[in-house]
Amino acid sequence: MTAAYLTSVGLLGLLIGSFLNVVIHRVPAGLSLVSPGSACPACAHPVRAFDNVPVLSWLVLRGRCRDCAAPIAARYPLVELATGLLFVLVGWRFGATPYAGAALVVTAAGIALVMIDLDHRRLPFGVTGAMAVGTVLALGIDAVRYGAAPVPTALAASALWLAVYGGIWLATAGRGMGLGDVALAPVLGLALGWLGWGPALVGLGAGFAIGAVVGVVLMLAGLARAGSKVPHGPFLVSGAALGMLAGGPLGAAYLRLVGL
């Protein structure tokens, strides 16, 4: 993969990350993503275009508003930087392919959903719906260009993820899993199933495994106790990311381990 392509994908990620900051702030509040423009929450002065360059503007301003010197949270450039780096990783992993487009959609929406779930403990259906539309469109282009062979596995994986998460929601009457998780699961299952059963199963299992490990660590650190409600969205998305980026080799290694 050429350096020019990866650089372009990384710059796109920085720009998308800047937009994700708007999504993370406004969607849970029911605000428009279009207007009004970005403004300082302390003094309400509109942010100038040259002060809205991802990461760089925050560094130049030393993390403070140009007009009132109020601190600007470091999470904003961190979201932008994380999005840029993850876009480069996805671009390197999948190249300039339609599937890379689907993976980038999942990555961008996944970042927004993780941050919103951590802040508000919910996964907005609007973001999940946008992820679903973008993913299906990109996979449709992939099918037209390279053939529809992945479709049966992708649909079956999507159904499996929905059955697992929907089953937990039903069995616990909504206490063990939120509807936002249930809605997100089949979209992730579809994206990972397009790559095969290895990524789909690794991603599904990894979400629960990561959640269990983090839960134990939080309890040992005294930050949570048995029965505490911890947002599952970050684990769901993290597991999917692991399945998407490394599920093939991990799944194959597991099958060799068990002799299948």
Short mmCIF file of C-alpha atoms in Angstrom, two decimals:
data_model
loop_
_atom_site.label_atom_id
_atom_site.label_comp_id
_atom_site.label_asym_id
_atom_site.label_seq_id
_atom_site.Cartn_x
_atom_site.Cartn_y
_atom_site.Cartn_z
CA MET A 1 0.00 0.00 0.00
CA THR A 2 1.45 3.37 -1.05
CA ALA A 3 2.41 6.05 1.43
CA ALA A 4 0.26 8.55 -0.49
CA TYR A 5 -2.84 6.40 -0.03
CA LEU A 6 -2.25 5.88 3.67
CA THR A 7 -1.51 9.58 4.15
CA SER A 8 -4.75 10.47 2.40
CA VAL A 9 -6.71 8.02 4.52
CA GLY A 10 -5.08 9.37 7.67
CA LEU A 11 -5.94 12.98 6.78
CA LEU A 12 -9.50 11.89 6.03
CA GLY A 13 -9.58 10.26 9.45
CA LEU A 14 -8.49 13.49 11.14
CA LEU A 15 -11.28 15.39 9.39
CA ILE A 16 -13.84 12.72 10.20
CA GLY A 17 -12.61 12.73 13.80
CA SER A 18 -13.35 16.46 14.00
CA PHE A 19 -16.89 15.78 12.79
CA LEU A 20 -17.24 12.90 15.27
CA ASN A 21 -16.62 15.35 18.10
CA VAL A 22 -19.71 17.21 16.91
CA VAL A 23 -21.68 13.95 16.70
CA ILE A 24 -20.60 12.89 20.19
CA HIS A 25 -21.71 16.20 21.68
CA ARG A 26 -24.86 16.96 19.71
CA VAL A 27 -26.59 13.67 18.93
CA PRO A 28 -27.30 12.72 22.57
CA ALA A 29 -28.64 16.25 23.14
CA GLY A 30 -30.91 16.05 20.11
CA LEU A 31 -29.17 18.99 18.42
CA SER A 32 -28.60 19.58 14.72
CA LEU A 33 -25.28 18.44 13.29
CA VAL A 34 -25.37 21.26 10.75
CA SER A 35 -26.20 24.44 12.62
CA PRO A 36 -25.24 26.43 14.50
CA GLY A 37 -21.52 26.25 13.85
CA SER A 38 -19.02 25.23 16.50
CA ALA A 39 -18.58 27.71 19.33
CA CYS A 40 -16.73 27.92 22.63
CA PRO A 41 -18.99 26.49 25.36
CA ALA A 42 -17.62 29.06 27.83
CA CYS A 43 -17.91 32.35 25.92
CA ALA A 44 -20.10 31.22 22.98
CA HIS A 45 -17.76 32.85 20.46
CA PRO A 46 -17.88 31.02 17.11
CA VAL A 47 -14.79 28.95 16.39
CA ARG A 48 -12.82 30.43 13.51
CA ALA A 49 -12.04 28.17 10.56
CA PHE A 50 -8.29 28.38 11.18
CA ASP A 51 -8.88 27.37 14.81
CA ASN A 52 -10.76 24.26 13.72
CA VAL A 53 -7.90 22.33 12.11
CA PRO A 54 -7.84 18.83 13.64
CA VAL A 55 -5.22 18.35 16.39
CA LEU A 56 -3.00 21.19 15.11
CA SER A 57 -5.29 24.01 16.23
CA TRP A 58 -5.53 22.59 19.74
CA LEU A 59 -1.73 22.44 19.94
CA VAL A 60 -1.29 25.96 18.58
CA LEU A 61 -3.87 27.32 21.03
CA ARG A 62 -2.27 25.29 23.83
CA GLY A 63 -5.61 23.79 24.68
CA ARG A 64 -7.39 27.09 25.35
CA CYS A 65 -10.03 29.23 23.64
CA ARG A 66 -8.50 32.08 21.66
CA ASP A 67 -11.13 34.54 22.95
CA CYS A 68 -11.66 33.72 26.63
CA ALA A 69 -8.75 31.36 27.40
CA ALA A 70 -11.15 28.72 28.75
CA PRO A 71 -9.59 25.25 28.61
CA ILE A 72 -10.48 23.01 25.66
CA ALA A 73 -10.76 19.37 26.71
CA ALA A 74 -7.95 17.14 25.45
CA ARG A 75 -10.52 14.56 24.39
CA TYR A 76 -11.23 16.57 21.22
CA PRO A 77 -7.76 16.23 19.65
CA LEU A 78 -7.49 12.70 21.05
CA VAL A 79 -10.66 11.64 19.22
CA GLU A 80 -9.33 13.24 16.03
CA LEU A 81 -5.93 11.60 16.40
CA ALA A 82 -7.39 8.19 17.26
CA THR A 83 -9.68 8.35 14.24
CA GLY A 84 -6.78 9.28 11.95
CA LEU A 85 -4.58 6.46 13.25
CA LEU A 86 -7.35 3.88 13.04
CA PHE A 87 -8.16 4.97 9.49
CA VAL A 88 -4.52 4.41 8.55
CA LEU A 89 -4.63 0.96 10.16
CA VAL A 90 -7.80 0.06 8.27
CA GLY A 91 -6.35 1.39 5.02
CA TRP A 92 -3.20 -0.66 5.52
CA ARG A 93 -5.19 -3.80 6.39
CA PHE A 94 -7.74 -3.71 3.58
CA GLY A 95 -6.17 -1.52 0.92
CA ALA A 96 -8.10 0.63 -1.54
CA THR A 97 -11.13 -1.68 -1.71
CA PRO A 98 -14.88 -1.28 -1.22
CA TYR A 99 -14.59 -3.35 1.94
CA ALA A 100 -12.15 -0.77 3.31
CA GLY A 101 -14.97 1.73 2.87
CA ALA A 102 -17.26 -0.44 4.98
CA ALA A 103 -14.54 -0.85 7.60
CA LEU A 104 -13.98 2.91 7.73
CA VAL A 105 -17.72 3.49 8.24
CA VAL A 106 -17.75 0.96 11.07
CA THR A 107 -14.64 2.54 12.57
CA ALA A 108 -15.97 6.11 12.50
CA ALA A 109 -19.42 5.24 13.83
CA GLY A 110 -17.88 2.88 16.37
CA ILE A 111 -15.73 5.66 17.83
CA ALA A 112 -18.76 7.93 18.18
CA LEU A 113 -20.83 5.18 19.78
CA VAL A 114 -18.10 4.27 22.27
CA MET A 115 -17.73 7.86 23.44
CA ILE A 116 -21.49 8.43 23.65
CA ASP A 117 -21.99 5.19 25.58
CA LEU A 118 -19.26 6.14 28.04
CA ASP A 119 -20.81 9.59 28.51
CA HIS A 120 -24.52 8.76 28.47
CA ARG A 121 -24.77 4.96 28.69
CA ARG A 122 -26.74 4.62 25.50
CA LEU A 123 -26.12 3.88 21.84
CA PRO A 124 -28.25 6.23 19.69
CA PHE A 125 -30.16 4.45 16.96
CA GLY A 126 -29.43 7.33 14.59
CA VAL A 127 -25.68 6.64 14.66
CA THR A 128 -26.20 2.89 14.39
CA GLY A 129 -28.60 3.43 11.49
CA ALA A 130 -26.08 5.61 9.66
CA MET A 131 -23.46 2.91 10.22
CA ALA A 132 -25.82 0.27 8.81
CA VAL A 133 -26.61 2.29 5.67
CA GLY A 134 -22.96 3.10 4.96
CA THR A 135 -21.85 -0.47 5.61
CA VAL A 136 -24.51 -2.02 3.38
CA LEU A 137 -23.75 0.40 0.55
CA ALA A 138 -20.02 -0.31 0.70
CA LEU A 139 -20.55 -4.07 0.90
CA GLY A 140 -22.98 -3.84 -2.02
CA ILE A 141 -20.27 -2.18 -4.10
CA ASP A 142 -17.84 -4.89 -2.98
CA ALA A 143 -20.31 -7.58 -4.10
CA VAL A 144 -20.77 -5.95 -7.50
CA ARG A 145 -17.04 -5.68 -8.04
CA TYR A 146 -15.79 -8.95 -6.57
CA GLY A 147 -18.86 -11.17 -6.46
CA ALA A 148 -21.53 -12.05 -3.91
CA ALA A 149 -19.81 -15.11 -2.42
CA PRO A 150 -19.46 -13.52 1.06
CA VAL A 151 -23.20 -12.70 1.30
CA PRO A 152 -24.50 -15.99 2.82
CA THR A 153 -21.85 -16.04 5.56
CA ALA A 154 -22.31 -12.34 6.27
CA LEU A 155 -26.07 -12.71 6.65
CA ALA A 156 -25.69 -15.80 8.83
CA ALA A 157 -23.13 -14.04 11.03
CA SER A 158 -25.40 -11.02 11.32
CA ALA A 159 -28.26 -13.29 12.41
CA LEU A 160 -26.01 -15.03 14.95
CA TRP A 161 -24.90 -11.75 16.53
CA LEU A 162 -28.52 -10.60 16.68
CA ALA A 163 -29.60 -13.90 18.23
CA VAL A 164 -26.92 -13.74 20.92
CA TYR A 165 -27.49 -10.13 21.92
CA GLY A 166 -31.23 -10.26 21.43
CA GLY A 167 -31.37 -13.48 23.43
CA ILE A 168 -29.51 -11.88 26.35
CA TRP A 169 -31.85 -8.88 26.21
CA LEU A 170 -34.92 -11.11 26.27
CA ALA A 171 -33.58 -13.48 28.92
CA THR A 172 -32.72 -10.62 31.28
CA ALA A 173 -35.74 -8.46 30.44
CA GLY A 174 -33.39 -5.72 29.28
CA ARG A 175 -31.29 -5.67 32.44
CA GLY A 176 -28.27 -7.49 31.00
CA MET A 177 -28.18 -5.73 27.63
CA GLY A 178 -29.60 -2.54 26.17
CA LEU A 179 -31.59 -2.28 22.96
CA GLY A 180 -28.80 -0.12 21.56
CA ASP A 181 -26.44 -3.08 21.85
CA VAL A 182 -29.02 -5.36 20.24
CA ALA A 183 -29.45 -2.96 17.30
CA LEU A 184 -25.69 -2.56 16.81
CA ALA A 185 -24.82 -6.27 16.98
CA PRO A 186 -26.19 -7.41 13.58
CA VAL A 187 -24.49 -4.52 11.78
CA LEU A 188 -21.13 -5.53 13.21
CA GLY A 189 -21.88 -9.20 12.53
CA LEU A 190 -22.61 -8.37 8.90
CA ALA A 191 -19.35 -6.44 8.47
CA LEU A 192 -17.24 -9.15 10.10
CA GLY A 193 -19.13 -12.03 8.49
CA TRP A 194 -18.21 -10.56 5.10
CA LEU A 195 -14.63 -11.55 5.96
CA GLY A 196 -15.63 -15.07 7.04
CA TRP A 197 -16.61 -17.05 10.12
CA GLY A 198 -13.22 -16.57 11.81
CA PRO A 199 -13.51 -12.78 12.15
CA ALA A 200 -17.23 -12.99 12.98
CA LEU A 201 -16.79 -15.51 15.81
CA VAL A 202 -13.60 -13.93 17.16
CA GLY A 203 -15.29 -10.52 17.22
CA LEU A 204 -18.39 -11.88 18.93
CA GLY A 205 -16.46 -13.72 21.63
CA ALA A 206 -13.88 -10.98 22.11
CA GLY A 207 -16.53 -8.42 23.04
CA PHE A 208 -17.66 -10.51 26.00
CA ALA A 209 -14.09 -11.50 26.92
CA ILE A 210 -12.87 -7.89 26.97
CA GLY A 211 -15.90 -6.90 29.03
CA ALA A 212 -15.23 -9.67 31.55
CA VAL A 213 -11.55 -8.73 31.92
CA VAL A 214 -12.33 -5.04 32.35
CA GLY A 215 -15.07 -5.87 34.85
CA VAL A 216 -12.69 -7.94 36.98
CA VAL A 217 -10.05 -5.20 36.87
CA LEU A 218 -12.59 -2.57 37.92
CA MET A 219 -13.76 -4.72 40.84
CA LEU A 220 -10.20 -5.43 41.97
CA ALA A 221 -9.48 -1.70 41.81
CA GLY A 222 -12.58 -0.97 43.87
CA LEU A 223 -14.16 1.02 41.05
CA ALA A 224 -17.07 -1.38 40.58
CA ARG A 225 -18.81 -4.22 42.37
CA ALA A 226 -20.76 -7.27 41.33
CA GLY A 227 -23.97 -6.17 39.64
CA SER A 228 -22.66 -2.72 38.73
CA LYS A 229 -23.88 -1.45 35.37
CA VAL A 230 -21.00 -0.90 32.98
CA PRO A 231 -21.64 0.27 29.39
CA HIS A 232 -21.19 -2.69 27.07
CA GLY A 233 -20.91 -0.68 23.85
CA PRO A 234 -17.14 -0.10 24.16
CA PHE A 235 -16.58 -3.85 24.60
CA LEU A 236 -18.89 -4.70 21.72
CA VAL A 237 -17.06 -2.31 19.40
CA SER A 238 -13.59 -3.30 20.66
CA GLY A 239 -14.35 -6.98 20.10
CA ALA A 240 -15.57 -6.22 16.59
CA ALA A 241 -12.39 -4.24 15.88
CA LEU A 242 -10.24 -7.17 16.98
CA GLY A 243 -12.28 -9.57 14.85
CA MET A 244 -12.11 -7.28 11.82
CA LEU A 245 -8.37 -6.60 11.98
CA ALA A 246 -7.05 -9.93 13.28
CA GLY A 247 -9.97 -12.36 13.37
CA GLY A 248 -8.81 -14.37 10.39
CA PRO A 249 -5.42 -15.43 11.86
CA LEU A 250 -6.83 -15.78 15.37
CA GLY A 251 -9.73 -17.91 14.17
CA ALA A 252 -7.42 -20.12 12.11
CA ALA A 253 -5.05 -20.53 15.07
CA TYR A 254 -7.93 -21.59 17.30
CA LEU A 255 -9.16 -24.16 14.78
CA ARG A 256 -5.64 -25.61 14.52
CA LEU A 257 -5.45 -25.71 18.33
CA VAL A 258 -8.63 -27.75 18.64
CA GLY A 259 -7.69 -29.92 15.70
CA LEU A 260 -10.40 -28.78 13.29
#
